[in-house]
Amino acid sequence: MSHDERTFVMVKPDGVQRGLIGEIIGRLEERGLKLAGAKFMQIDEELAHEHYGEHEDKPFFDGLVEFITAGPVMAMVWEGADATRQVRQMMGTTDPAEAQPGTIRGDLGLDLGQNVIHGSDHEDPGANEREIDLFFDEDELVDWEKSDAEWVYEDV
């Protein structure tokens, strides 16, 4: 996959309240991913319903909307080789109690409802663009080249 695949990542309200934005950004940068856009924001109910629309018929939907709108989030777009898969691996499983040590959720998540981070689904090819388009206008994303790209990617 080309080194410029984009993926959507969000530090959820629990991660923001616990001061974990810097820790999470640091982990993504250390992995060689490149930040293309970031927005510290408060999600309203309408955006929450759009973002989590695929869960609308599930019993946990109302709680999910209530949680994601309870405080600010850090919405981000990251780029890198196979970025979506890399981020999903780094995040760990949805339930922090089952996530491996060394993953973001394994190290920082508290419980299933407060698992610190959201990332686009790597098994849904349209998830990245749909989520990026929901949270960012194209002019809010920066196309730039990291000076260490030749040390991170084989095909530069």
Tab-separated table of C-alpha atoms in Angstrom:
chain	number	residue	atom	x	y	z
A	1	MET	CA	0.000	0.000	0.000
A	2	SER	CA	1.302	3.501	-0.700
A	3	HIS	CA	2.715	5.457	2.185
A	4	ASP	CA	0.042	8.141	1.938
A	5	GLU	CA	-3.012	6.147	3.060
A	6	ARG	CA	-5.139	8.316	5.336
A	7	THR	CA	-7.015	7.104	8.383
A	8	PHE	CA	-9.315	8.739	10.933
A	9	VAL	CA	-8.433	8.609	14.642
A	10	MET	CA	-10.253	10.205	17.564
A	11	VAL	CA	-9.235	10.559	21.200
A	12	LYS	CA	-12.559	10.122	22.979
A	13	PRO	CA	-13.798	12.300	25.879
A	14	ASP	CA	-12.310	9.982	28.526
A	15	GLY	CA	-8.884	10.209	26.889
A	16	VAL	CA	-9.134	14.004	26.688
A	17	GLN	CA	-10.237	14.323	30.327
A	18	ARG	CA	-7.391	12.075	31.474
A	19	GLY	CA	-4.799	14.120	29.559
A	20	LEU	CA	-3.868	11.347	27.108
A	21	ILE	CA	-3.863	13.314	23.825
A	22	GLY	CA	-0.090	13.827	23.884
A	23	GLU	CA	0.607	10.201	24.801
A	24	ILE	CA	-1.539	8.940	21.929
A	25	ILE	CA	-0.095	11.385	19.385
A	26	GLY	CA	3.397	10.398	20.526
A	27	ARG	CA	2.703	6.706	19.993
A	28	LEU	CA	1.355	7.320	16.486
A	29	GLU	CA	4.352	9.489	15.569
A	30	GLU	CA	6.808	6.958	16.985
A	31	ARG	CA	5.226	4.346	14.712
A	32	GLY	CA	6.181	6.501	11.719
A	33	LEU	CA	2.718	7.858	10.963
A	34	LYS	CA	2.313	11.473	9.871
A	35	LEU	CA	-0.341	13.863	11.185
A	36	ALA	CA	-2.330	15.417	8.325
A	37	GLY	CA	-5.036	17.181	10.331
A	38	ALA	CA	-6.248	17.710	13.884
A	39	LYS	CA	-9.256	19.345	15.429
A	40	PHE	CA	-10.065	19.736	19.138
A	41	MET	CA	-13.832	19.872	19.179
A	42	GLN	CA	-17.114	19.189	20.904
A	43	ILE	CA	-19.284	16.679	19.021
A	44	ASP	CA	-22.981	17.552	18.922
A	45	GLU	CA	-25.784	14.970	18.831
A	46	GLU	CA	-26.303	15.310	15.082
A	47	LEU	CA	-22.659	14.551	14.290
A	48	ALA	CA	-22.646	11.704	16.834
A	49	HIS	CA	-25.671	10.137	15.137
A	50	GLU	CA	-23.984	10.427	11.722
A	51	HIS	CA	-20.692	9.059	13.009
A	52	TYR	CA	-22.170	6.060	14.824
A	53	GLY	CA	-25.141	5.547	12.474
A	54	GLU	CA	-24.326	1.883	11.829
A	55	HIS	CA	-25.021	1.184	15.532
A	56	GLU	CA	-28.390	2.972	15.627
A	57	ASP	CA	-30.413	-0.235	16.108
A	58	LYS	CA	-28.159	-1.599	18.843
A	59	PRO	CA	-29.053	-1.363	22.549
A	60	PHE	CA	-25.878	0.581	23.421
A	61	PHE	CA	-26.445	3.342	20.823
A	62	ASP	CA	-27.982	5.965	23.149
A	63	GLY	CA	-25.204	5.481	25.701
A	64	LEU	CA	-22.600	5.779	22.949
A	65	VAL	CA	-24.061	9.088	21.744
A	66	GLU	CA	-24.310	10.370	25.324
A	67	PHE	CA	-20.672	9.448	26.003
A	68	ILE	CA	-19.168	10.877	22.794
A	69	THR	CA	-21.031	14.187	23.295
A	70	ALA	CA	-20.195	14.437	27.029
A	71	GLY	CA	-16.907	16.280	26.505
A	72	PRO	CA	-14.427	17.414	23.880
A	73	VAL	CA	-12.610	15.031	21.557
A	74	MET	CA	-9.441	15.271	19.490
A	75	ALA	CA	-10.288	14.331	15.892
A	76	MET	CA	-7.272	13.567	13.706
A	77	VAL	CA	-6.248	12.306	10.296
A	78	TRP	CA	-3.034	10.292	10.092
A	79	GLU	CA	-1.105	9.099	7.041
A	80	GLY	CA	1.288	6.237	6.588
A	81	ALA	CA	1.928	2.842	5.051
A	82	ASP	CA	-1.163	0.735	5.661
A	83	ALA	CA	-2.152	3.389	8.214
A	84	THR	CA	-5.595	2.020	9.060
A	85	ARG	CA	-4.334	-1.465	9.851
A	86	GLN	CA	-1.386	-0.057	11.798
A	87	VAL	CA	-3.622	2.165	13.929
A	88	ARG	CA	-6.071	-0.693	14.596
A	89	GLN	CA	-3.187	-2.895	15.780
A	90	MET	CA	-1.860	-0.115	17.997
A	91	MET	CA	-5.322	0.500	19.481
A	92	GLY	CA	-5.871	-3.081	20.622
A	93	THR	CA	-9.232	-4.798	21.004
A	94	THR	CA	-12.338	-2.763	21.840
A	95	ASP	CA	-12.481	-4.050	25.430
A	96	PRO	CA	-9.388	-2.808	27.315
A	97	ALA	CA	-9.647	-5.815	29.669
A	98	GLU	CA	-8.907	-8.059	26.671
A	99	ALA	CA	-6.422	-5.761	24.901
A	100	GLN	CA	-2.768	-6.771	24.845
A	101	PRO	CA	-0.239	-4.844	26.951
A	102	GLY	CA	1.578	-2.362	24.743
A	103	THR	CA	-1.580	-1.381	22.870
A	104	ILE	CA	-3.230	1.974	23.543
A	105	ARG	CA	-6.355	0.392	25.020
A	106	GLY	CA	-4.381	-2.281	26.864
A	107	ASP	CA	-2.226	0.355	28.552
A	108	LEU	CA	-4.625	3.287	28.871
A	109	GLY	CA	-8.235	2.071	28.529
A	110	LEU	CA	-10.349	1.609	31.649
A	111	ASP	CA	-13.382	-0.346	30.463
A	112	LEU	CA	-15.445	-1.197	27.400
A	113	GLY	CA	-17.374	2.082	27.541
A	114	GLN	CA	-14.303	4.232	28.172
A	115	ASN	CA	-11.674	2.848	25.861
A	116	VAL	CA	-9.876	6.130	25.053
A	117	ILE	CA	-9.632	5.969	21.252
A	118	HIS	CA	-11.589	5.417	18.044
A	119	GLY	CA	-10.043	4.472	14.718
A	120	SER	CA	-11.525	3.750	11.297
A	121	ASP	CA	-12.436	0.136	10.624
A	122	HIS	CA	-9.804	-1.473	8.390
A	123	GLU	CA	-12.312	-4.094	7.233
A	124	ASP	CA	-14.678	-1.428	5.848
A	125	PRO	CA	-12.948	0.166	2.850
A	126	GLY	CA	-15.248	3.195	2.879
A	127	ALA	CA	-14.938	3.936	6.602
A	128	ASN	CA	-11.824	6.113	6.329
A	129	GLU	CA	-13.157	8.525	3.744
A	130	ARG	CA	-16.626	8.625	5.296
A	131	GLU	CA	-15.247	9.498	8.740
A	132	ILE	CA	-12.640	11.932	7.441
A	133	ASP	CA	-15.309	13.718	5.375
A	134	LEU	CA	-17.627	13.899	8.403
A	135	PHE	CA	-15.045	15.675	10.548
A	136	PHE	CA	-12.799	17.556	8.103
A	137	ASP	CA	-13.053	19.704	5.003
A	138	GLU	CA	-10.311	18.959	2.467
A	139	ASP	CA	-8.702	22.378	3.086
A	140	GLU	CA	-8.249	21.450	6.764
A	141	LEU	CA	-5.858	18.634	5.832
A	142	VAL	CA	-2.200	19.353	5.137
A	143	ASP	CA	-0.268	17.470	2.464
A	144	TRP	CA	3.377	17.585	3.535
A	145	GLU	CA	6.465	15.407	3.391
A	146	LYS	CA	8.265	14.369	6.573
A	147	SER	CA	12.001	14.913	6.372
A	148	ASP	CA	12.568	11.376	7.679
A	149	ALA	CA	10.345	9.728	5.033
A	150	GLU	CA	13.309	8.093	3.306
A	151	TRP	CA	14.184	6.411	6.617
A	152	VAL	CA	10.630	5.207	7.269
A	153	TYR	CA	9.403	4.053	3.843
A	154	GLU	CA	11.183	1.824	1.351
A	155	ASP	CA	9.583	3.327	-1.758
A	156	VAL	CA	10.389	7.028	-1.294
